Amino acid sequence: MTDAFIYDHVRTPRGKGKADGALHEVTAVRLAETALRAIQKRNDLDVKTVDDVILGCVDPVGEASADIARSAAIAAGYGESVPGIQINRFCASGLDAVAAAAAQVMAGQKDIAIGGGVESMSRVGMGASGMLPAVDPSVAIPSYFSPQGVAADLIATKYGFSRDDVDAFAVESHKRAAKAWEEGRFSKSVIPVKDINGLTILGKDETIRPEANMQALGGLKPSFVMMGEQGGFDAVAIQGHPEVEKINHVHHAGNSSGIVDGAAAVLVGSKAAGRKGGLKPRARIRGFATLGSDLALVLTGPVDVTEKLLARTKMSIKDIDLIEINEAFSSVVLRYMQAFDIDPAKVNVNGGAIAMGHPLGATGAMILGTVIDELERRDLSTGLVTLCVAHGMGTAMIVERV
């Protein structure tokens, strides 16, 4: 089997996903175009050698509809010969897009491909494409469907995380993200979004709050009490875990991932194709995996898929130098660290989605790039990236610095 290498990666800053966010004036296709243009320019890439563009997009409707990957490639000047495909595995879409590109390279069916993702949550609202598991009883009942916030609170209750625990994790996410920007750790890979006149619209992640503290977060009311207790979803979730007597609601907007806009692109290829194109590999993809997991807990997939991937690659968690896990909610990461008894100093060292936001279809590709940059900065070898996925799934990838 052919090795797949990551030659480069870029991402846009993450803009607040509301009407007053800096990127609200920028369409999803323009965000994706920005990332594709940057990956081409930085690597002097002959676009005719690109065999495919694969982009994750969770709500591919309206402005983001009709195969946004192909549309973005055309808009970015890649020409008519470069195809594109949009994929959706909810929050893992961006990482799965990279995995899809890598799989085809490994199989010898493509030489160079781009994986990544895009989401304009300020313009195409979350859930705009619908949510079948929530509305069809034949799916909802056997899957113990409940809103993700209720599931996050179930995780916190089942595994013993208090309100202080989840708030403290959120505060640390903001502090780490602020420090990372202050020290220029993202400058290598974040490309500004500009207007038609070349003026920068946004050059830095917009939602980081360096001043975040326990007192401020302590004043926020839990967000999922009403839908959990009065809406009946607590009872549904507990059906899947009857050992839990009552769900303790601890999550709110301050310790959950932010709604943002953004895009990312990752350049993947074989060793031969890279050599031919004058590209220098930055990381080798050791392996990747996806699985279905506990339907009531919904968000514990990262634990299960990491176990599967470590077994597949014949590795141990001790072989991993740095871990990036999407901060969908604080309890997701806390449970992951608890399950593997991991030093928090190895996990999300530059903060995560609680501070910087979670542009659904792009996040996986973004945090993959983050771990590669940080492995290089710290002169370390191996990184693992993982995300929880709606409807009870998990995705993970291991990369090794070259």
mmCIF file of C-alpha atoms in Angstrom:
data_model
loop_
_atom_site.group_PDB
_atom_site.id
_atom_site.type_symbol
_atom_site.label_atom_id
_atom_site.label_comp_id
_atom_site.label_asym_id
_atom_site.label_seq_id
_atom_site.Cartn_x
_atom_site.Cartn_y
_atom_site.Cartn_z
ATOM 1 C CA MET A 1 0.000 0.000 0.000
ATOM 2 C CA THR A 2 1.213 3.514 -0.869
ATOM 3 C CA ASP A 3 1.931 5.894 2.021
ATOM 4 C CA ALA A 4 -0.098 9.098 2.136
ATOM 5 C CA PHE A 5 1.711 12.266 3.170
ATOM 6 C CA ILE A 6 0.424 15.642 4.266
ATOM 7 C CA TYR A 7 2.349 18.314 2.396
ATOM 8 C CA ASP A 8 0.642 21.410 3.736
ATOM 9 C CA HIS A 9 -2.481 22.724 5.405
ATOM 10 C CA VAL A 10 -4.161 26.100 5.824
ATOM 11 C CA ARG A 11 -7.233 27.455 7.521
ATOM 12 C CA THR A 12 -9.108 30.704 7.722
ATOM 13 C CA PRO A 13 -9.635 32.446 11.036
ATOM 14 C CA ARG A 14 -12.880 31.451 12.722
ATOM 15 C CA GLY A 15 -15.426 34.268 12.709
ATOM 16 C CA LYS A 16 -18.373 34.572 15.088
ATOM 17 C CA GLY A 17 -21.277 32.735 13.494
ATOM 18 C CA LYS A 18 -23.846 35.470 13.881
ATOM 19 C CA ALA A 19 -25.029 38.453 11.874
ATOM 20 C CA ASP A 20 -22.526 40.691 13.662
ATOM 21 C CA GLY A 21 -19.608 38.298 13.027
ATOM 22 C CA ALA A 22 -16.749 39.509 10.853
ATOM 23 C CA LEU A 23 -17.248 36.771 8.253
ATOM 24 C CA HIS A 24 -21.018 37.116 7.965
ATOM 25 C CA GLU A 25 -20.590 38.967 4.665
ATOM 26 C CA VAL A 26 -18.539 36.096 3.200
ATOM 27 C CA THR A 27 -20.319 33.138 1.594
ATOM 28 C CA ALA A 28 -19.310 29.550 2.257
ATOM 29 C CA VAL A 29 -17.946 29.127 -1.256
ATOM 30 C CA ARG A 30 -15.762 32.213 -0.805
ATOM 31 C CA LEU A 31 -14.382 30.828 2.456
ATOM 32 C CA ALA A 32 -13.547 27.529 0.786
ATOM 33 C CA GLU A 33 -12.090 29.349 -2.212
ATOM 34 C CA THR A 34 -9.818 31.334 0.121
ATOM 35 C CA ALA A 35 -8.374 28.127 1.578
ATOM 36 C CA LEU A 36 -7.936 26.470 -1.818
ATOM 37 C CA ARG A 37 -6.211 29.517 -3.314
ATOM 38 C CA ALA A 38 -3.838 29.678 -0.351
ATOM 39 C CA ILE A 39 -2.856 25.997 -0.541
ATOM 40 C CA GLN A 40 -2.131 26.411 -4.264
ATOM 41 C CA LYS A 41 -0.119 29.618 -3.898
ATOM 42 C CA ARG A 42 1.951 28.493 -0.896
ATOM 43 C CA ASN A 43 3.081 25.347 -2.674
ATOM 44 C CA ASP A 44 3.262 26.640 -6.250
ATOM 45 C CA LEU A 45 0.908 23.756 -6.926
ATOM 46 C CA ASP A 46 0.144 22.802 -10.504
ATOM 47 C CA VAL A 47 -3.613 22.473 -10.137
ATOM 48 C CA LYS A 48 -3.767 20.131 -13.113
ATOM 49 C CA THR A 49 -2.114 17.514 -10.913
ATOM 50 C CA VAL A 50 -4.909 17.675 -8.314
ATOM 51 C CA ASP A 51 -7.045 14.564 -8.705
ATOM 52 C CA ASP A 52 -9.846 15.641 -6.370
ATOM 53 C CA VAL A 53 -11.065 18.215 -3.869
ATOM 54 C CA ILE A 54 -13.024 16.693 -0.979
ATOM 55 C CA LEU A 55 -14.715 19.085 1.450
ATOM 56 C CA GLY A 56 -16.846 18.452 4.481
ATOM 57 C CA CYS A 57 -19.965 20.581 4.861
ATOM 58 C CA VAL A 58 -22.642 19.699 7.403
ATOM 59 C CA ASP A 59 -25.397 21.940 6.080
ATOM 60 C CA PRO A 60 -24.935 21.827 2.277
ATOM 61 C CA VAL A 61 -28.025 23.856 1.431
ATOM 62 C CA GLY A 62 -28.725 27.317 0.034
ATOM 63 C CA GLU A 63 -25.441 29.120 -0.582
ATOM 64 C CA ALA A 64 -23.495 25.991 0.368
ATOM 65 C CA SER A 65 -25.479 23.585 -1.792
ATOM 66 C CA ALA A 66 -24.842 21.652 -5.007
ATOM 67 C CA ASP A 67 -21.411 20.141 -4.279
ATOM 68 C CA ILE A 68 -19.579 23.098 -2.764
ATOM 69 C CA ALA A 69 -16.209 21.387 -3.284
ATOM 70 C CA ARG A 70 -16.533 21.518 -7.062
ATOM 71 C CA SER A 71 -17.877 25.069 -6.937
ATOM 72 C CA ALA A 72 -15.026 26.242 -4.697
ATOM 73 C CA ALA A 73 -12.402 24.590 -6.904
ATOM 74 C CA ILE A 74 -13.763 26.388 -9.950
ATOM 75 C CA ALA A 75 -13.958 29.687 -8.056
ATOM 76 C CA ALA A 76 -10.354 29.225 -6.907
ATOM 77 C CA GLY A 77 -9.170 28.881 -10.489
ATOM 78 C CA TYR A 78 -8.387 25.168 -10.404
ATOM 79 C CA GLY A 79 -9.900 24.727 -13.836
ATOM 80 C CA GLU A 80 -12.424 22.362 -15.300
ATOM 81 C CA SER A 81 -10.317 19.217 -14.920
ATOM 82 C CA VAL A 82 -10.363 19.186 -11.104
ATOM 83 C CA PRO A 83 -13.434 17.423 -9.676
ATOM 84 C CA GLY A 84 -14.907 17.958 -6.252
ATOM 85 C CA ILE A 85 -17.129 16.144 -3.792
ATOM 86 C CA GLN A 86 -18.893 17.275 -0.625
ATOM 87 C CA ILE A 87 -19.234 14.841 2.279
ATOM 88 C CA ASN A 88 -21.092 14.970 5.577
ATOM 89 C CA ARG A 89 -20.349 13.054 8.748
ATOM 90 C CA PHE A 90 -21.520 15.883 10.971
ATOM 91 C CA CYS A 91 -18.693 17.312 13.121
ATOM 92 C CA ALA A 92 -16.082 14.884 11.770
ATOM 93 C CA SER A 93 -16.635 15.862 8.132
ATOM 94 C CA GLY A 94 -13.399 17.833 7.757
ATOM 95 C CA LEU A 95 -11.210 15.047 9.119
ATOM 96 C CA ASP A 96 -13.086 12.384 7.192
ATOM 97 C CA ALA A 97 -12.559 14.427 4.008
ATOM 98 C CA VAL A 98 -8.799 14.242 4.598
ATOM 99 C CA ALA A 99 -9.100 10.529 5.348
ATOM 100 C CA ALA A 100 -11.047 10.004 2.126
ATOM 101 C CA ALA A 101 -8.326 11.784 0.157
ATOM 102 C CA ALA A 102 -5.630 9.768 1.926
ATOM 103 C CA ALA A 103 -7.425 6.457 1.376
ATOM 104 C CA GLN A 104 -7.504 6.994 -2.374
ATOM 105 C CA VAL A 105 -3.837 7.944 -2.407
ATOM 106 C CA MET A 106 -3.018 4.836 -0.362
ATOM 107 C CA ALA A 107 -5.000 2.705 -2.788
ATOM 108 C CA GLY A 108 -3.059 4.116 -5.711
ATOM 109 C CA GLN A 109 -6.133 5.651 -7.314
ATOM 110 C CA LYS A 110 -5.081 9.274 -6.785
ATOM 111 C CA ASP A 111 -1.697 10.977 -6.643
ATOM 112 C CA ILE A 112 -2.578 14.395 -5.190
ATOM 113 C CA ALA A 113 -5.837 15.381 -3.494
ATOM 114 C CA ILE A 114 -7.089 18.077 -1.174
ATOM 115 C CA GLY A 115 -9.260 17.331 1.834
ATOM 116 C CA GLY A 116 -10.833 19.886 4.120
ATOM 117 C CA GLY A 117 -14.103 21.529 4.945
ATOM 118 C CA VAL A 118 -16.175 24.662 5.214
ATOM 119 C CA GLU A 119 -19.120 26.011 7.157
ATOM 120 C CA SER A 120 -20.767 29.419 7.170
ATOM 121 C CA MET A 121 -22.874 29.129 10.291
ATOM 122 C CA SER A 122 -23.782 32.810 10.288
ATOM 123 C CA ARG A 123 -25.338 32.595 6.822
ATOM 124 C CA VAL A 124 -26.526 28.981 6.619
ATOM 125 C CA GLY A 125 -27.836 28.243 10.086
ATOM 126 C CA MET A 126 -26.976 25.074 11.972
ATOM 127 C CA GLY A 127 -29.572 22.430 11.167
ATOM 128 C CA ALA A 128 -30.675 24.174 7.967
ATOM 129 C CA SER A 129 -30.508 20.864 6.106
ATOM 130 C CA GLY A 130 -32.775 19.174 8.651
ATOM 131 C CA MET A 131 -32.244 16.511 11.318
ATOM 132 C CA LEU A 132 -33.922 13.233 10.455
ATOM 133 C CA PRO A 133 -33.088 11.463 13.758
ATOM 134 C CA ALA A 134 -35.029 14.135 15.611
ATOM 135 C CA VAL A 135 -38.228 13.922 13.586
ATOM 136 C CA ASP A 136 -38.663 10.295 12.523
ATOM 137 C CA PRO A 137 -39.757 8.093 15.461
ATOM 138 C CA SER A 138 -38.525 4.957 13.712
ATOM 139 C CA VAL A 139 -35.000 6.393 14.021
ATOM 140 C CA ALA A 140 -35.339 8.513 17.171
ATOM 141 C CA ILE A 141 -36.683 5.791 19.469
ATOM 142 C CA PRO A 142 -34.065 3.042 18.920
ATOM 143 C CA SER A 143 -31.257 5.634 18.939
ATOM 144 C CA TYR A 144 -32.373 7.279 22.211
ATOM 145 C CA PHE A 145 -32.288 10.602 20.377
ATOM 146 C CA SER A 146 -31.711 13.645 22.576
ATOM 147 C CA PRO A 147 -30.062 17.034 21.931
ATOM 148 C CA GLN A 148 -26.286 16.916 22.194
ATOM 149 C CA GLY A 149 -26.276 19.238 25.194
ATOM 150 C CA VAL A 150 -28.401 16.782 27.146
ATOM 151 C CA ALA A 151 -26.004 14.002 26.128
ATOM 152 C CA ALA A 152 -23.048 16.098 27.271
ATOM 153 C CA ASP A 153 -24.749 16.582 30.633
ATOM 154 C CA LEU A 154 -25.398 12.828 30.817
ATOM 155 C CA ILE A 155 -21.671 12.223 30.260
ATOM 156 C CA ALA A 156 -20.799 14.689 33.022
ATOM 157 C CA THR A 157 -23.257 13.042 35.396
ATOM 158 C CA LYS A 158 -22.264 9.456 34.599
ATOM 159 C CA TYR A 159 -18.530 10.078 34.848
ATOM 160 C CA GLY A 160 -18.551 12.488 37.778
ATOM 161 C CA PHE A 161 -17.743 15.912 36.307
ATOM 162 C CA SER A 162 -19.081 18.853 38.288
ATOM 163 C CA ARG A 163 -20.079 22.308 37.124
ATOM 164 C CA ASP A 164 -16.732 23.577 38.397
ATOM 165 C CA ASP A 165 -14.912 20.888 36.407
ATOM 166 C CA VAL A 166 -16.531 21.789 33.101
ATOM 167 C CA ASP A 167 -16.188 25.529 33.704
ATOM 168 C CA ALA A 168 -12.520 25.230 34.661
ATOM 169 C CA PHE A 169 -11.829 23.320 31.463
ATOM 170 C CA ALA A 170 -13.502 26.078 29.439
ATOM 171 C CA VAL A 171 -11.471 28.800 31.138
ATOM 172 C CA GLU A 172 -8.278 26.902 30.328
ATOM 173 C CA SER A 173 -9.316 26.579 26.668
ATOM 174 C CA HIS A 174 -9.584 30.363 26.361
ATOM 175 C CA LYS A 175 -6.291 30.950 28.162
ATOM 176 C CA ARG A 176 -4.425 28.469 25.981
ATOM 177 C CA ALA A 177 -5.918 29.877 22.768
ATOM 178 C CA ALA A 178 -5.081 33.451 23.772
ATOM 179 C CA LYS A 179 -1.505 32.447 24.586
ATOM 180 C CA ALA A 180 -1.161 30.564 21.297
ATOM 181 C CA TRP A 181 -2.187 33.647 19.323
ATOM 182 C CA GLU A 182 0.000 35.907 21.458
ATOM 183 C CA GLU A 183 3.019 33.696 20.754
ATOM 184 C CA GLY A 184 2.247 33.437 17.035
ATOM 185 C CA ARG A 185 1.673 29.688 17.049
ATOM 186 C CA PHE A 186 -1.109 29.939 14.448
ATOM 187 C CA SER A 187 0.650 32.398 12.152
ATOM 188 C CA LYS A 188 2.151 29.606 10.069
ATOM 189 C CA SER A 189 -1.184 28.285 8.903
ATOM 190 C CA VAL A 190 -3.976 30.828 9.373
ATOM 191 C CA ILE A 191 -4.605 32.829 6.217
ATOM 192 C CA PRO A 192 -6.650 36.042 6.429
ATOM 193 C CA VAL A 193 -9.971 36.402 4.686
ATOM 194 C CA LYS A 194 -9.952 39.458 2.441
ATOM 195 C CA ASP A 195 -12.537 41.448 0.520
ATOM 196 C CA ILE A 196 -12.520 42.119 -3.224
ATOM 197 C CA ASN A 197 -10.190 45.080 -2.664
ATOM 198 C CA GLY A 198 -7.610 42.940 -0.891
ATOM 199 C CA LEU A 199 -8.371 44.411 2.516
ATOM 200 C CA THR A 200 -8.418 42.020 5.442
ATOM 201 C CA ILE A 201 -11.863 41.243 6.796
ATOM 202 C CA LEU A 202 -10.607 38.922 9.526
ATOM 203 C CA GLY A 203 -7.107 37.769 10.371
ATOM 204 C CA LYS A 204 -7.565 36.183 13.805
ATOM 205 C CA ASP A 205 -10.035 33.882 15.542
ATOM 206 C CA GLU A 206 -12.832 36.121 16.735
ATOM 207 C CA THR A 207 -14.391 34.433 19.761
ATOM 208 C CA ILE A 208 -11.452 33.987 22.161
ATOM 209 C CA ARG A 209 -12.000 35.578 25.568
ATOM 210 C CA PRO A 210 -8.677 35.857 27.408
ATOM 211 C CA GLU A 211 -10.503 37.397 30.361
ATOM 212 C CA ALA A 212 -12.708 34.328 30.893
ATOM 213 C CA ASN A 213 -12.799 33.223 34.528
ATOM 214 C CA MET A 214 -14.732 30.968 36.871
ATOM 215 C CA GLN A 215 -16.759 33.848 38.269
ATOM 216 C CA ALA A 216 -18.031 34.920 34.848
ATOM 217 C CA LEU A 217 -18.879 31.386 33.751
ATOM 218 C CA GLY A 218 -20.440 30.639 37.126
ATOM 219 C CA GLY A 219 -23.058 33.313 36.428
ATOM 220 C CA LEU A 220 -24.371 31.507 33.340
ATOM 221 C CA LYS A 221 -27.424 29.301 33.668
ATOM 222 C CA PRO A 222 -27.298 25.738 32.307
ATOM 223 C CA SER A 223 -28.622 25.691 28.757
ATOM 224 C CA PHE A 224 -30.277 22.291 28.574
ATOM 225 C CA VAL A 225 -32.463 22.093 31.679
ATOM 226 C CA MET A 226 -35.714 22.969 29.942
ATOM 227 C CA MET A 227 -35.351 20.605 26.995
ATOM 228 C CA GLY A 228 -33.994 17.907 29.283
ATOM 229 C CA GLU A 229 -36.481 18.066 32.145
ATOM 230 C CA GLN A 230 -39.567 19.665 30.624
ATOM 231 C CA GLY A 231 -38.959 18.454 27.078
ATOM 232 C CA GLY A 232 -38.572 14.890 28.244
ATOM 233 C CA PHE A 233 -35.119 14.255 26.814
ATOM 234 C CA ASP A 234 -33.571 13.497 30.201
ATOM 235 C CA ALA A 235 -35.905 10.518 30.475
ATOM 236 C CA VAL A 236 -34.973 9.392 26.963
ATOM 237 C CA ALA A 237 -31.240 9.614 27.692
ATOM 238 C CA ILE A 238 -31.609 7.792 31.000
ATOM 239 C CA GLN A 239 -33.376 4.939 29.200
ATOM 240 C CA GLY A 240 -30.019 4.234 27.578
ATOM 241 C CA HIS A 241 -28.240 4.481 30.945
ATOM 242 C CA PRO A 242 -30.689 3.503 33.668
ATOM 243 C CA GLU A 243 -27.903 3.470 36.252
ATOM 244 C CA VAL A 244 -28.119 7.289 36.166
ATOM 245 C CA GLU A 245 -30.924 8.412 38.476
ATOM 246 C CA LYS A 246 -31.016 12.097 37.486
ATOM 247 C CA ILE A 247 -29.021 14.176 35.026
ATOM 248 C CA ASN A 248 -27.073 17.077 36.498
ATOM 249 C CA HIS A 249 -27.190 19.879 33.915
ATOM 250 C CA VAL A 250 -23.830 21.650 33.869
ATOM 251 C CA HIS A 251 -23.254 22.822 30.286
ATOM 252 C CA HIS A 252 -23.996 26.275 28.904
ATOM 253 C CA ALA A 253 -22.765 28.536 26.110
ATOM 254 C CA GLY A 254 -19.532 29.245 27.973
ATOM 255 C CA ASN A 255 -18.342 25.638 28.218
ATOM 256 C CA SER A 256 -19.653 24.429 24.856
ATOM 257 C CA SER A 257 -18.193 24.906 21.376
ATOM 258 C CA GLY A 258 -18.856 28.231 19.717
ATOM 259 C CA ILE A 259 -20.865 28.704 16.527
ATOM 260 C CA VAL A 260 -18.469 30.135 13.924
ATOM 261 C CA ASP A 261 -17.648 30.454 10.214
ATOM 262 C CA GLY A 262 -14.479 29.058 8.635
ATOM 263 C CA ALA A 263 -12.749 26.817 6.106
ATOM 264 C CA ALA A 264 -9.654 24.634 5.881
ATOM 265 C CA ALA A 265 -7.691 22.712 3.257
ATOM 266 C CA VAL A 266 -5.112 19.922 3.601
ATOM 267 C CA LEU A 267 -2.841 18.858 0.745
ATOM 268 C CA VAL A 268 -2.390 15.077 0.621
ATOM 269 C CA GLY A 269 -0.377 13.002 -1.807
ATOM 270 C CA SER A 270 1.917 10.095 -2.471
ATOM 271 C CA LYS A 271 5.676 10.302 -2.035
ATOM 272 C CA ALA A 272 6.247 10.072 -5.789
ATOM 273 C CA ALA A 273 3.726 12.796 -6.579
ATOM 274 C CA GLY A 274 5.240 15.074 -3.955
ATOM 275 C CA ARG A 275 8.717 14.577 -5.304
ATOM 276 C CA LYS A 276 7.523 15.288 -8.838
ATOM 277 C CA GLY A 277 5.799 18.478 -7.717
ATOM 278 C CA GLY A 278 8.719 19.684 -5.598
ATOM 279 C CA LEU A 279 6.695 19.324 -2.395
ATOM 280 C CA LYS A 280 8.215 18.627 1.007
ATOM 281 C CA PRO A 281 6.177 16.263 3.212
ATOM 282 C CA ARG A 282 5.348 17.465 6.700
ATOM 283 C CA ALA A 283 3.613 14.383 8.085
ATOM 284 C CA ARG A 284 2.781 10.804 7.199
ATOM 285 C CA ILE A 285 -0.683 9.469 7.906
ATOM 286 C CA ARG A 286 -0.250 6.385 10.102
ATOM 287 C CA GLY A 287 -3.911 5.402 10.122
ATOM 288 C CA PHE A 288 -7.495 6.508 10.601
ATOM 289 C CA ALA A 289 -10.737 4.981 11.812
ATOM 290 C CA THR A 290 -14.427 5.720 12.250
ATOM 291 C CA LEU A 291 -17.076 3.846 14.194
ATOM 292 C CA GLY A 292 -20.513 4.009 15.727
ATOM 293 C CA SER A 293 -20.654 4.299 19.509
ATOM 294 C CA ASP A 294 -23.057 4.663 22.433
ATOM 295 C CA LEU A 295 -26.287 6.165 21.113
ATOM 296 C CA ALA A 296 -27.515 7.671 24.376
ATOM 297 C CA LEU A 297 -24.186 9.198 25.383
ATOM 298 C CA VAL A 298 -23.772 10.285 21.724
ATOM 299 C CA LEU A 299 -20.440 12.050 22.257
ATOM 300 C CA THR A 300 -18.128 9.360 23.690
ATOM 301 C CA GLY A 301 -17.095 8.143 20.242
ATOM 302 C CA PRO A 302 -13.563 9.584 20.569
ATOM 303 C CA VAL A 303 -12.771 7.091 23.346
ATOM 304 C CA ASP A 304 -14.006 4.093 21.366
ATOM 305 C CA VAL A 305 -12.514 5.104 18.039
ATOM 306 C CA THR A 306 -9.137 5.848 19.626
ATOM 307 C CA GLU A 307 -9.073 2.329 21.061
ATOM 308 C CA LYS A 308 -9.924 0.939 17.623
ATOM 309 C CA LEU A 309 -7.265 3.029 15.872
ATOM 310 C CA LEU A 310 -4.537 2.235 18.396
ATOM 311 C CA ALA A 311 -5.247 -1.473 17.954
ATOM 312 C CA ARG A 312 -5.233 -1.125 14.166
ATOM 313 C CA THR A 313 -1.884 0.689 14.158
ATOM 314 C CA LYS A 314 -0.450 -1.547 16.922
ATOM 315 C CA MET A 315 0.227 1.511 19.054
ATOM 316 C CA SER A 316 -0.403 2.567 22.642
ATOM 317 C CA ILE A 317 -1.758 5.883 23.907
ATOM 318 C CA LYS A 318 1.719 6.318 25.414
ATOM 319 C CA ASP A 319 3.116 6.462 21.861
ATOM 320 C CA ILE A 320 1.133 9.645 21.185
ATOM 321 C CA ASP A 321 2.923 12.924 21.911
ATOM 322 C CA LEU A 322 0.040 15.359 21.356
ATOM 323 C CA ILE A 323 -3.722 14.950 21.090
ATOM 324 C CA GLU A 324 -6.322 17.227 19.537
ATOM 325 C CA ILE A 325 -9.897 16.394 20.462
ATOM 326 C CA ASN A 326 -12.716 18.628 19.381
ATOM 327 C CA GLU A 327 -14.148 20.536 22.315
ATOM 328 C CA ALA A 328 -17.793 20.038 21.444
ATOM 329 C CA PHE A 329 -18.514 20.282 25.177
ATOM 330 C CA SER A 330 -16.181 20.256 28.162
ATOM 331 C CA SER A 331 -17.337 16.834 29.343
ATOM 332 C CA VAL A 332 -16.339 15.245 26.024
ATOM 333 C CA VAL A 333 -12.671 16.083 26.545
ATOM 334 C CA LEU A 334 -12.751 15.449 30.293
ATOM 335 C CA ARG A 335 -14.143 11.959 29.721
ATOM 336 C CA TYR A 336 -11.497 11.266 27.066
ATOM 337 C CA MET A 337 -8.657 12.261 29.389
ATOM 338 C CA GLN A 338 -10.219 10.242 32.195
ATOM 339 C CA ALA A 339 -10.627 7.132 30.041
ATOM 340 C CA PHE A 340 -6.976 7.070 28.971
ATOM 341 C CA ASP A 341 -5.503 8.695 32.104
ATOM 342 C CA ILE A 342 -3.859 11.344 29.934
ATOM 343 C CA ASP A 343 -1.846 14.311 31.171
ATOM 344 C CA PRO A 344 -3.918 17.414 30.288
ATOM 345 C CA ALA A 345 -0.669 19.067 29.177
ATOM 346 C CA LYS A 346 -0.724 16.838 26.063
ATOM 347 C CA VAL A 347 -4.301 17.620 25.044
ATOM 348 C CA ASN A 348 -5.472 20.680 23.073
ATOM 349 C CA VAL A 349 -2.354 22.573 24.039
ATOM 350 C CA ASN A 350 -3.435 25.642 22.042
ATOM 351 C CA GLY A 351 -7.029 25.662 23.233
ATOM 352 C CA GLY A 352 -9.945 24.393 21.228
ATOM 353 C CA ALA A 353 -13.468 24.907 19.986
ATOM 354 C CA ILE A 354 -14.774 26.246 23.300
ATOM 355 C CA ALA A 355 -12.509 29.254 22.803
ATOM 356 C CA MET A 356 -12.148 29.445 19.019
ATOM 357 C CA GLY A 357 -15.385 27.889 17.808
ATOM 358 C CA HIS A 358 -16.464 24.861 15.815
ATOM 359 C CA PRO A 359 -17.229 25.479 12.106
ATOM 360 C CA LEU A 360 -18.821 22.061 11.770
ATOM 361 C CA GLY A 361 -17.614 20.852 8.388
ATOM 362 C CA ALA A 362 -14.130 22.365 8.724
ATOM 363 C CA THR A 363 -13.081 21.666 12.318
ATOM 364 C CA GLY A 364 -11.561 18.240 11.762
ATOM 365 C CA ALA A 365 -9.194 19.550 9.090
ATOM 366 C CA MET A 366 -8.386 22.572 11.245
ATOM 367 C CA ILE A 367 -7.313 20.634 14.324
ATOM 368 C CA LEU A 368 -5.353 18.190 12.175
ATOM 369 C CA GLY A 369 -3.320 21.158 10.979
ATOM 370 C CA THR A 370 -2.969 22.427 14.537
ATOM 371 C CA VAL A 371 -1.405 19.203 15.770
ATOM 372 C CA ILE A 372 1.043 19.070 12.844
ATOM 373 C CA ASP A 373 2.192 22.639 13.499
ATOM 374 C CA GLU A 374 2.609 21.943 17.188
ATOM 375 C CA LEU A 375 4.537 18.720 16.631
ATOM 376 C CA GLU A 376 6.947 20.740 14.504
ATOM 377 C CA ARG A 377 7.164 23.578 17.022
ATOM 378 C CA ARG A 378 7.907 21.228 19.909
ATOM 379 C CA ASP A 379 10.078 18.838 17.871
ATOM 380 C CA LEU A 380 7.808 15.916 18.700
ATOM 381 C CA SER A 381 6.851 12.942 16.550
ATOM 382 C CA THR A 382 3.289 11.662 16.731
ATOM 383 C CA GLY A 383 -0.136 13.263 17.022
ATOM 384 C CA LEU A 384 -3.695 11.978 17.268
ATOM 385 C CA VAL A 385 -6.778 13.906 16.187
ATOM 386 C CA THR A 386 -10.302 12.843 17.116
ATOM 387 C CA LEU A 387 -13.838 14.196 17.123
ATOM 388 C CA CYS A 388 -17.154 13.125 18.559
ATOM 389 C CA VAL A 389 -19.931 12.915 15.989
ATOM 390 C CA ALA A 390 -23.679 13.426 16.191
ATOM 391 C CA HIS A 391 -25.882 10.321 16.216
ATOM 392 C CA GLY A 392 -23.264 8.445 18.234
ATOM 393 C CA MET A 393 -20.078 8.135 16.178
ATOM 394 C CA GLY A 394 -16.373 8.923 16.432
ATOM 395 C CA THR A 395 -13.515 9.598 14.017
ATOM 396 C CA ALA A 396 -9.744 9.629 14.604
ATOM 397 C CA MET A 397 -6.457 9.892 12.714
ATOM 398 C CA ILE A 398 -2.818 9.417 13.721
ATOM 399 C CA VAL A 399 -0.064 11.359 11.973
ATOM 400 C CA GLU A 400 3.693 11.138 12.261
ATOM 401 C CA ARG A 401 6.040 14.012 11.552
ATOM 402 C CA VAL A 402 8.376 13.646 8.618
#
